[in-house]
Tab-separated table of C-alpha atoms (C1' of nucleotides) in Angstrom:
chain	number	residue	atom	x	y	z
L	67	MET	CA	-0.962	8.993	12.664
L	68	THR	CA	-3.074	6.200	14.469
L	69	LEU	CA	0.048	6.271	17.276
L	70	LEU	CA	-0.608	9.755	17.516
L	71	GLY	CA	-4.092	9.671	18.278
L	72	LEU	CA	-3.010	6.855	20.871
L	73	LEU	CA	-0.827	9.728	22.491
L	74	GLU	CA	-3.007	11.949	22.747
L	75	GLY	CA	-4.876	10.107	25.467
L	76	GLY	CA	-2.144	11.067	27.246
L	77	PRO	CA	2.114	10.575	27.298
L	78	SER	CA	3.839	7.544	26.599
L	79	HIS	CA	6.356	5.502	25.257
L	80	GLY	CA	6.714	3.192	22.223
L	81	TYR	CA	6.492	-0.357	23.834
L	82	GLU	CA	3.162	0.343	25.541
L	83	LEU	CA	2.103	2.212	22.567
L	84	LYS	CA	2.140	-1.000	20.496
L	85	ARG	CA	0.146	-3.371	22.949
L	86	SER	CA	-2.493	-0.471	22.705
L	87	TYR	CA	-2.560	-0.626	19.068
L	88	ASP	CA	-2.564	-4.475	18.527
L	89	THR	CA	-5.188	-4.753	20.919
L	90	LYS	CA	-7.380	-1.415	19.936
L	91	PHE	CA	-6.870	-1.842	15.723
L	92	SER	CA	-4.887	-4.692	15.021
L	93	PRO	CA	-5.966	-7.777	16.606
L	94	ASP	CA	-4.468	-9.718	13.882
L	95	ARG	CA	-2.051	-8.498	12.828
L	96	PRO	CA	0.644	-7.122	15.680
L	97	LEU	CA	2.936	-3.538	14.701
L	98	PRO	CA	6.465	-4.595	14.353
L	99	PHE	CA	8.556	-2.918	16.957
L	100	GLY	CA	10.910	-1.401	14.524
L	101	GLN	CA	8.049	0.410	13.311
L	102	VAL	CA	6.818	1.755	16.166
L	103	TYR	CA	9.942	3.089	17.203
L	104	ALA	CA	10.823	4.514	13.961
L	105	THR	CA	7.630	6.249	13.228
L	106	LEU	CA	8.047	8.049	16.934
L	107	SER	CA	11.617	9.189	15.357
L	108	ARG	CA	9.384	10.595	12.253
L	109	LEU	CA	6.811	12.126	14.935
L	110	GLN	CA	9.656	13.923	16.645
L	111	ARG	CA	11.343	15.146	13.465
L	112	ASP	CA	8.258	16.527	12.345
L	113	GLY	CA	7.820	17.505	15.967
L	114	PHE	CA	4.405	16.141	16.362
L	115	VAL	CA	5.773	14.697	19.280
L	116	VAL	CA	8.429	15.624	22.030
L	117	VAL	CA	10.269	13.285	24.254
L	118	GLU	CA	8.679	13.993	27.989
L	119	GLY	CA	11.601	12.582	30.056
L	120	LEU	CA	12.633	9.057	30.541
L	121	GLU	CA	10.879	6.898	33.709
L	122	ALA	CA	12.550	3.670	35.016
L	123	GLY	CA	9.395	1.287	34.765
L	124	SER	CA	10.536	-2.358	35.734
L	125	GLY	CA	12.767	-3.120	33.276
L	126	PRO	CA	14.712	-0.556	31.249
L	127	ASP	CA	13.996	2.975	30.541
L	128	ARG	CA	11.039	4.358	29.627
L	129	LYS	CA	11.083	7.084	27.227
L	130	THR	CA	7.873	8.925	27.352
L	131	TYR	CA	6.507	11.244	24.003
L	132	ALA	CA	4.437	13.492	24.288
L	133	VAL	CA	1.764	15.617	21.855
L	134	THR	CA	2.905	18.806	20.245
L	135	GLU	CA	0.505	21.438	19.702
L	136	ALA	CA	0.931	20.616	16.040
L	137	GLY	CA	0.622	17.600	16.665
L	138	ARG	CA	-3.148	18.213	18.186
L	139	ALA	CA	-3.456	20.094	15.336
L	140	ALA	CA	-2.380	17.338	12.311
L	141	LEU	CA	-4.799	15.008	14.576
L	142	ASP	CA	-7.747	17.177	14.246
L	143	GLU	CA	-6.863	17.538	10.459
L	144	TRP	CA	-6.254	13.683	9.765
L	145	LEU	CA	-9.453	12.957	11.833
L	146	ALA	CA	-11.399	16.078	10.557
L	147	GLU	CA	-11.165	14.585	6.935
L	148	PRO	CA	-12.783	11.721	5.245
L	149	GLU	CA	-10.792	9.310	3.474
L	150	PRO	CA	-10.171	9.424	0.122
L	151	PRO	CA	-13.401	7.498	-1.296
L	152	GLU	CA	-11.551	4.942	-3.711
L	153	PRO	CA	-9.493	7.665	-5.831
L	154	HIS	CA	-8.052	5.119	-8.268
L	155	LEU	CA	-9.844	3.124	-10.650
L	156	GLN	CA	-7.941	0.445	-10.225
L	157	ALA	CA	-8.106	-3.188	-8.972
L	158	VAL	CA	-5.312	-5.920	-9.123
L	159	LEU	CA	-8.966	-8.547	-9.573
L	160	PHE	CA	-9.098	-6.801	-12.913
L	161	THR	CA	-6.174	-6.925	-14.155
L	162	LYS	CA	-5.542	-11.174	-13.462
L	163	VAL	CA	-8.759	-11.262	-15.437
L	164	VAL	CA	-7.392	-8.777	-17.954
L	165	LEU	CA	-4.425	-10.951	-18.594
L	166	ALA	CA	-5.353	-13.998	-18.205
L	167	LEU	CA	-8.235	-13.210	-21.569
L	168	LEU	CA	-4.594	-11.624	-23.205
L	169	SER	CA	-2.701	-14.294	-22.648
L	170	GLU	CA	-4.975	-17.951	-24.009
L	171	ARG	CA	-5.413	-18.723	-19.993
L	172	SER	CA	-9.069	-19.117	-18.563
L	173	ALA	CA	-10.199	-16.108	-16.706
L	174	ALA	CA	-13.132	-17.779	-16.285
L	175	ARG	CA	-11.394	-20.445	-14.186
L	176	PHE	CA	-9.672	-17.797	-12.526
L	177	LEU	CA	-12.772	-16.137	-11.620
L	178	ASP	CA	-14.354	-19.133	-9.754
L	179	LEU	CA	-11.160	-20.083	-7.816
L	180	GLN	CA	-11.047	-16.591	-6.923
L	181	ARG	CA	-14.204	-16.885	-5.891
L	182	ALA	CA	-13.863	-19.846	-3.101
L	183	ALA	CA	-11.215	-18.248	-1.764
L	184	HIS	CA	-13.466	-15.498	-1.249
L	185	LEU	CA	-16.210	-18.012	0.123
L	186	ASP	CA	-13.826	-19.339	2.434
L	187	ARG	CA	-12.623	-16.116	3.843
L	188	MET	CA	-16.152	-15.473	4.405
L	189	ARG	CA	-16.777	-18.221	5.760
L	190	SER	CA	-14.034	-17.891	8.709
L	191	LEU	CA	-14.752	-14.227	8.818
L	192	THR	CA	-18.382	-15.484	9.924
L	193	GLU	CA	-17.874	-17.513	12.940
L	194	LEU	CA	-14.783	-14.566	14.051
L	195	ARG	CA	-17.759	-12.268	13.748
L	196	ARG	CA	-20.030	-14.380	15.739
L	197	GLU	CA	-17.280	-15.642	18.711
L	198	GLY	CA	-15.095	-12.505	19.189
L	199	ASP	CA	-15.981	-9.121	21.073
L	200	LEU	CA	-17.523	-5.731	18.970
L	201	ILE	CA	-14.236	-4.628	18.254
L	202	ASP	CA	-14.056	-7.636	15.778
L	203	SER	CA	-16.928	-8.340	14.660
L	204	LEU	CA	-16.965	-4.725	13.248
L	205	LEU	CA	-13.874	-5.579	11.380
L	206	ALA	CA	-14.711	-8.515	10.417
L	207	ASP	CA	-18.318	-6.938	9.349
L	208	HIS	CA	-16.717	-4.337	7.217
L	209	ALA	CA	-14.533	-7.414	5.423
L	210	LEU	CA	-17.133	-9.256	5.014
L	211	PHE	CA	-19.075	-6.344	3.178
L	212	HIS	CA	-15.555	-5.837	0.979
L	213	LEU	CA	-15.609	-9.694	0.049
L	214	GLU	CA	-18.970	-9.486	-0.797
L	215	ALA	CA	-18.504	-6.495	-3.032
L	216	ASP	CA	-15.675	-8.413	-4.570
L	217	LEU	CA	-18.374	-11.382	-4.958
L	218	ARG	CA	-20.819	-9.241	-7.044
L	219	TRP	CA	-18.934	-7.647	-9.020
L	220	ILE	CA	-16.904	-11.187	-9.830
L	221	ASP	CA	-20.477	-11.872	-10.890
L	222	LEU	CA	-21.138	-9.141	-13.225
L	223	THR	CA	-17.350	-10.211	-15.047
L	224	GLU	CA	-17.853	-13.296	-15.624
L	225	SER	CA	-21.287	-12.538	-17.426
L	226	ARG	CA	-19.336	-10.357	-19.476
L	227	LEU	CA	-16.137	-11.949	-20.101
L	228	ASP	CA	-16.888	-12.101	-23.945
L	229	ALA	CA	-17.558	-8.448	-24.288
L	230	LEU	CA	-14.774	-8.137	-22.182
L	231	ALA	CA	-12.613	-10.272	-24.634
L	232	ALA	CA	-13.205	-8.721	-27.513
L	233	GLU	CA	-12.223	-4.897	-25.932
L	234	VAL	CA	-9.266	-5.923	-25.207
L	235	SER	CA	-7.747	-7.589	-27.934
L	236	GLY	CA	-9.236	-5.347	-30.187
J	134	MET	CA	3.637	-8.542	-12.963
J	135	THR	CA	1.360	-6.897	-14.795
J	136	LEU	CA	4.106	-5.700	-17.084
J	137	LEU	CA	5.064	-9.307	-16.852
J	138	GLY	CA	1.629	-9.821	-18.155
J	139	LEU	CA	2.278	-7.598	-20.853
J	140	LEU	CA	5.195	-8.273	-21.778
J	141	GLU	CA	4.242	-11.758	-22.723
J	142	GLY	CA	2.019	-11.112	-25.384
J	143	GLY	CA	5.150	-10.011	-27.406
J	144	PRO	CA	8.456	-8.175	-26.687
J	145	SER	CA	8.336	-4.952	-26.381
J	146	HIS	CA	10.220	-1.760	-24.406
J	147	GLY	CA	9.192	0.702	-21.526
J	148	TYR	CA	7.693	3.285	-23.503
J	149	GLU	CA	5.389	1.338	-25.106
J	150	LEU	CA	4.683	-0.932	-21.850
J	151	LYS	CA	3.488	1.829	-20.057
J	152	ARG	CA	1.218	3.247	-22.526
J	153	SER	CA	-0.567	0.109	-22.685
J	154	TYR	CA	-0.841	-0.759	-19.299
J	155	ASP	CA	-2.355	3.129	-18.396
J	156	THR	CA	-4.554	1.974	-21.571
J	157	LYS	CA	-5.747	-0.905	-20.222
J	158	PHE	CA	-5.207	-0.842	-16.739
J	159	SER	CA	-4.747	2.353	-15.182
J	160	PRO	CA	-7.701	4.567	-17.472
J	161	ASP	CA	-6.913	7.195	-14.229
J	162	ARG	CA	-4.153	7.160	-12.966
J	163	PRO	CA	-0.500	6.787	-15.677
J	164	LEU	CA	2.061	4.606	-14.433
J	165	PRO	CA	4.970	6.807	-13.822
J	166	PHE	CA	7.924	5.957	-16.579
J	167	GLY	CA	10.272	6.859	-13.475
J	168	GLN	CA	8.623	3.385	-12.331
J	169	VAL	CA	9.014	1.411	-15.488
J	170	TYR	CA	11.926	1.495	-16.202
J	171	ALA	CA	13.138	0.843	-12.864
J	172	THR	CA	10.760	-2.252	-12.398
J	173	LEU	CA	11.673	-3.850	-16.265
J	174	SER	CA	15.173	-3.245	-14.064
J	175	ARG	CA	13.839	-5.211	-11.657
J	176	LEU	CA	12.341	-7.565	-13.675
J	177	GLN	CA	16.048	-8.005	-15.690
J	178	ARG	CA	17.796	-8.474	-12.872
J	179	ASP	CA	15.192	-11.582	-11.535
J	180	GLY	CA	15.738	-13.086	-14.600
J	181	PHE	CA	12.124	-12.559	-15.094
J	182	VAL	CA	13.253	-10.769	-18.645
J	183	VAL	CA	16.500	-10.146	-21.155
J	184	VAL	CA	16.621	-7.452	-22.987
J	185	GLU	CA	16.304	-8.612	-26.626
J	186	GLY	CA	17.586	-5.579	-28.596
J	187	LEU	CA	18.208	-2.529	-29.406
J	188	GLU	CA	15.856	-1.208	-31.992
J	189	ALA	CA	15.968	2.283	-33.862
J	190	GLY	CA	12.766	3.568	-34.206
J	191	SER	CA	11.315	6.732	-34.589
J	192	GLY	CA	13.493	8.557	-32.246
J	193	PRO	CA	15.939	7.257	-29.679
J	194	ASP	CA	16.522	3.988	-29.237
J	195	ARG	CA	14.356	1.157	-28.001
J	196	LYS	CA	15.601	-1.181	-25.580
J	197	THR	CA	13.092	-4.495	-26.212
J	198	TYR	CA	12.088	-6.469	-23.234
J	199	ALA	CA	11.250	-9.978	-23.848
J	200	VAL	CA	9.730	-12.166	-21.094
J	201	THR	CA	12.118	-15.722	-20.405
J	202	GLU	CA	10.754	-19.236	-19.229
J	203	ALA	CA	11.480	-17.702	-15.377
J	204	GLY	CA	9.566	-14.771	-16.185
J	205	ARG	CA	6.386	-17.289	-18.084
J	206	ALA	CA	6.052	-19.554	-15.249
J	207	ALA	CA	5.910	-16.872	-12.726
J	208	LEU	CA	3.149	-15.271	-14.435
J	209	ASP	CA	1.532	-18.351	-14.121
J	210	GLU	CA	1.706	-18.326	-10.605
J	211	TRP	CA	0.669	-15.359	-10.462
J	212	LEU	CA	-2.282	-15.590	-12.420
J	213	ALA	CA	-3.359	-19.027	-11.304
J	214	GLU	CA	-3.172	-17.642	-7.592
J	215	PRO	CA	-6.373	-15.991	-6.094
J	216	GLU	CA	-5.196	-12.707	-4.050
J	217	PRO	CA	-5.993	-13.001	-0.796
J	218	PRO	CA	-9.149	-12.649	0.193
J	219	GLU	CA	-8.579	-8.877	2.905
J	220	PRO	CA	-6.059	-10.661	4.880
J	221	HIS	CA	-5.565	-8.102	7.380
J	222	LEU	CA	-8.124	-7.171	9.532
J	223	GLN	CA	-8.125	-3.389	9.674
J	224	ALA	CA	-9.632	-0.347	8.498
J	225	VAL	CA	-8.671	3.114	8.463
J	226	LEU	CA	-12.618	4.313	8.889
J	227	PHE	CA	-12.847	2.231	11.903
J	228	THR	CA	-9.129	3.853	13.709
J	229	LYS	CA	-10.948	7.045	12.928
J	230	VAL	CA	-14.008	5.884	14.572
J	231	VAL	CA	-12.085	4.900	17.630
J	232	LEU	CA	-9.221	7.410	17.806
J	233	ALA	CA	-12.373	10.213	17.316
J	234	LEU	CA	-14.480	8.375	20.894
J	235	LEU	CA	-11.629	7.987	23.054
J	236	SER	CA	-10.761	11.704	22.399
J	237	GLU	CA	-13.937	13.170	22.873
J	238	ARG	CA	-14.130	13.928	19.088
J	239	SER	CA	-17.856	13.258	17.612
J	240	ALA	CA	-17.558	9.726	15.930
J	241	ALA	CA	-21.049	11.015	14.026
J	242	ARG	CA	-19.547	14.013	12.663
J	243	PHE	CA	-17.279	12.048	10.638
J	244	LEU	CA	-18.876	8.870	9.848
J	245	ASP	CA	-21.993	11.119	8.244
J	246	LEU	CA	-18.979	12.946	6.221
J	247	GLN	CA	-17.737	10.146	5.347
J	248	ARG	CA	-20.742	9.016	3.866
J	249	ALA	CA	-21.103	11.939	2.402
J	250	ALA	CA	-17.641	11.743	0.669
J	251	HIS	CA	-18.148	8.423	-0.617
J	252	LEU	CA	-22.155	9.498	-1.731
J	253	ASP	CA	-20.765	12.121	-4.226
J	254	ARG	CA	-17.749	9.900	-5.024
J	255	MET	CA	-20.858	7.443	-6.077
J	256	ARG	CA	-22.418	9.956	-8.144
J	257	SER	CA	-19.562	10.760	-10.561
J	258	LEU	CA	-18.734	6.904	-10.796
J	259	THR	CA	-21.841	6.092	-11.752
J	260	GLU	CA	-21.557	8.892	-14.759
J	261	LEU	CA	-18.080	7.519	-15.720
J	262	ARG	CA	-19.911	3.914	-15.804
J	263	ARG	CA	-23.059	4.799	-18.238
J	264	GLU	CA	-20.562	7.416	-20.274
J	265	GLY	CA	-17.020	5.264	-20.405
J	266	ASP	CA	-16.105	2.280	-22.445
J	267	LEU	CA	-16.992	-1.419	-21.080
J	268	ILE	CA	-12.968	-1.674	-18.905
J	269	ASP	CA	-14.050	2.303	-17.552
J	270	SER	CA	-17.680	0.745	-16.480
J	271	LEU	CA	-16.090	-2.765	-14.800
J	272	LEU	CA	-13.876	-0.518	-12.886
J	273	ALA	CA	-16.197	1.915	-11.964
J	274	ASP	CA	-18.491	-1.162	-11.200
J	275	HIS	CA	-14.989	-2.492	-8.688
J	276	ALA	CA	-15.405	1.439	-7.033
J	277	LEU	CA	-18.823	1.348	-6.701
J	278	PHE	CA	-19.305	-1.633	-4.720
J	279	HIS	CA	-16.994	-1.387	-2.467
J	280	LEU	CA	-18.247	2.267	-1.789
J	281	GLU	CA	-21.680	0.273	-1.422
J	282	ALA	CA	-19.863	-1.750	0.879
J	283	ASP	CA	-18.491	1.294	3.079
J	284	LEU	CA	-21.553	3.042	3.476
J	285	ARG	CA	-23.208	-0.074	4.385
J	286	TRP	CA	-20.530	-0.432	7.263
J	287	ILE	CA	-20.507	3.397	8.373
J	288	ASP	CA	-24.321	2.524	9.202
J	289	LEU	CA	-24.344	-0.165	11.067
J	290	THR	CA	-21.107	1.375	13.177
J	291	GLU	CA	-23.449	4.133	13.725
J	292	SER	CA	-26.005	2.306	15.315
J	293	ARG	CA	-23.173	1.083	17.447
J	294	LEU	CA	-21.449	3.939	18.622
J	295	ASP	CA	-22.356	3.870	22.020
J	296	ALA	CA	-22.406	-0.110	22.500
J	297	LEU	CA	-18.012	0.940	20.835
J	298	ALA	CA	-17.146	4.078	22.879
J	299	ALA	CA	-18.303	1.184	26.266
J	300	GLU	CA	-15.592	-1.631	24.792
J	301	VAL	CA	-13.263	1.195	23.490
J	302	SER	CA	-12.395	2.759	26.966
J	303	GLY	CA	-13.214	0.184	29.169
E	235	DA	C1'	12.252	27.923	-33.783
E	236	DC	C1'	9.871	26.088	-31.066
E	237	DA	C1'	7.099	23.030	-28.493
E	238	DG	C1'	5.326	18.403	-28.147
E	239	DC	C1'	6.448	13.545	-28.396
E	240	DC	C1'	9.391	10.041	-28.254
E	241	DA	C1'	12.646	7.181	-25.105
E	242	DT	C1'	15.391	6.011	-20.899
E	243	DG	C1'	16.863	7.048	-17.083
E	244	DT	C1'	18.765	9.099	-12.005
E	245	DA	C1'	19.010	10.961	-7.673
E	246	DA	C1'	16.855	12.371	-3.241
E	247	DC	C1'	13.353	11.007	-0.347
E	248	DT	C1'	9.926	8.504	1.766
E	249	DT	C1'	7.940	4.027	4.203
E	250	DG	C1'	7.665	-0.739	5.365
E	251	DT	C1'	9.818	-5.290	6.291
E	252	DT	C1'	12.865	-8.727	8.659
E	253	DA	C1'	15.741	-9.539	10.825
E	254	DC	C1'	19.420	-8.543	14.922
E	255	DA	C1'	21.876	-5.839	18.855
E	256	DT	C1'	21.382	-5.501	24.209
E	257	DG	C1'	20.071	-6.467	28.026
E	258	DA	C1'	16.984	-5.455	32.373
E	259	DT	C1'	13.571	-7.810	35.206
E	260	DT	C1'	9.638	-11.026	35.837
E	261	DT	C1'	7.808	-15.611	36.154
E	262	DT	C1'	8.478	-20.900	35.955
P	125	DA	C1'	18.736	-22.437	35.353
P	126	DA	C1'	15.300	-21.049	31.866
P	127	DA	C1'	12.126	-18.548	29.852
P	128	DA	C1'	9.102	-15.273	28.993
P	129	DT	C1'	8.115	-10.482	29.583
P	130	DC	C1'	9.672	-5.451	29.716
P	131	DA	C1'	11.687	-1.654	26.735
P	132	DT	C1'	14.521	0.219	23.169
P	133	DG	C1'	17.109	0.876	18.678
P	134	DT	C1'	20.166	-0.254	14.473
P	135	DA	C1'	20.737	-1.694	9.291
P	136	DA	C1'	19.575	-4.133	5.447
P	137	DC	C1'	16.896	-4.452	2.207
P	138	DA	C1'	12.444	-3.525	-1.260
P	139	DA	C1'	9.292	-0.346	-3.446
P	140	DG	C1'	6.917	3.894	-4.645
P	141	DT	C1'	7.174	9.134	-5.398
P	142	DT	C1'	8.633	12.771	-7.483
P	143	DA	C1'	11.805	15.547	-9.952
P	144	DC	C1'	15.661	16.141	-13.008
P	145	DA	C1'	18.579	15.037	-16.689
P	146	DT	C1'	18.807	13.836	-21.835
P	147	DG	C1'	18.733	14.047	-26.394
P	148	DG	C1'	16.605	12.788	-30.952
P	149	DC	C1'	12.292	13.383	-34.204
P	150	DT	C1'	8.347	15.828	-35.643
P	151	DG	C1'	5.037	19.429	-36.817
P	152	DT	C1'	3.495	24.408	-36.733
DNA sequence: ACAGCCATGTAACTTGTTACATGATTTT
DNA sequence: AAAATCATGTAACAAGTTACATGGCTGT
């Protein structure tokens, strides 16, 4: 869907889309080329894009894609809909805590280690947020807020470990 | 890994593991049987579990699995390691906002809708938290904290939409 | 007789991940 | 001459999702 969105700004080809995606949305983790071309094939298969033509650029030919009406409609729908807010109640942190309690391992130690890892990550994100551009800093803030949420949950859970142990084993 | 963890409490078979998993970890969304048996096959393939025997229970035969030493070691490692704290800077909410800005759609309207959806979900989670047992309420709290994190980010982003628009288009 | 639960699995499909293959152009 | 960049793709593998197939036992 994100590739479709980028394509809406004007016809383009895989290589350029990947570049655009990386700088605009994922400065951290570049999108693998394999996935780009695979996704474009699927978008084409589903009628959301069409191949507009082959252009000779600098190097190999470029296969330019353009969004269709169906593609624009799909994008419209996707962008208008809010994301499902945490639909499934499930969390890996919770799972590890419960499994630790069930097996005589120390859940408290795990929570402490997790808190330390989170705090460490928060420090580096805070730096990125100061030094980066607005995109970096908004993404960093997003991650920071969620790490803080985890920290709150870790504290809460730690304070209720005894009750949890009782409920889980019982 | 969670199935492996449940199995550590004592040999068991697929059906029972699924039941146990559903009540202990995912009261919301039951684990499909297909995935249970597929996962058990993989655990066996990887040498983490072995088939201990066939028992005739009430109904069809039960294929009981037991954790091996290698399985216990893998579990140990997994439980001891903290989860990678938000490793990739990326977020669907952010993506939608940027795409909206790039395409003359209203990012502010999207953020408002998203906030409304989040608030709605938070209301039902708050109820669950009051009425459910400790497991339900810890899972609800986890989700609630993360929804709050999103709300904070939504407010922040909304207040910087103009600057974002400038940076993204430029 | 029939519904529902116990219990196991396969098959088809979709997506993501990683690695590999190819070859031209531009820069050093 | 070598390295980086431009540009496209395939192949192998792994995992999740849904649906289907099978059949015995239990309760009404």
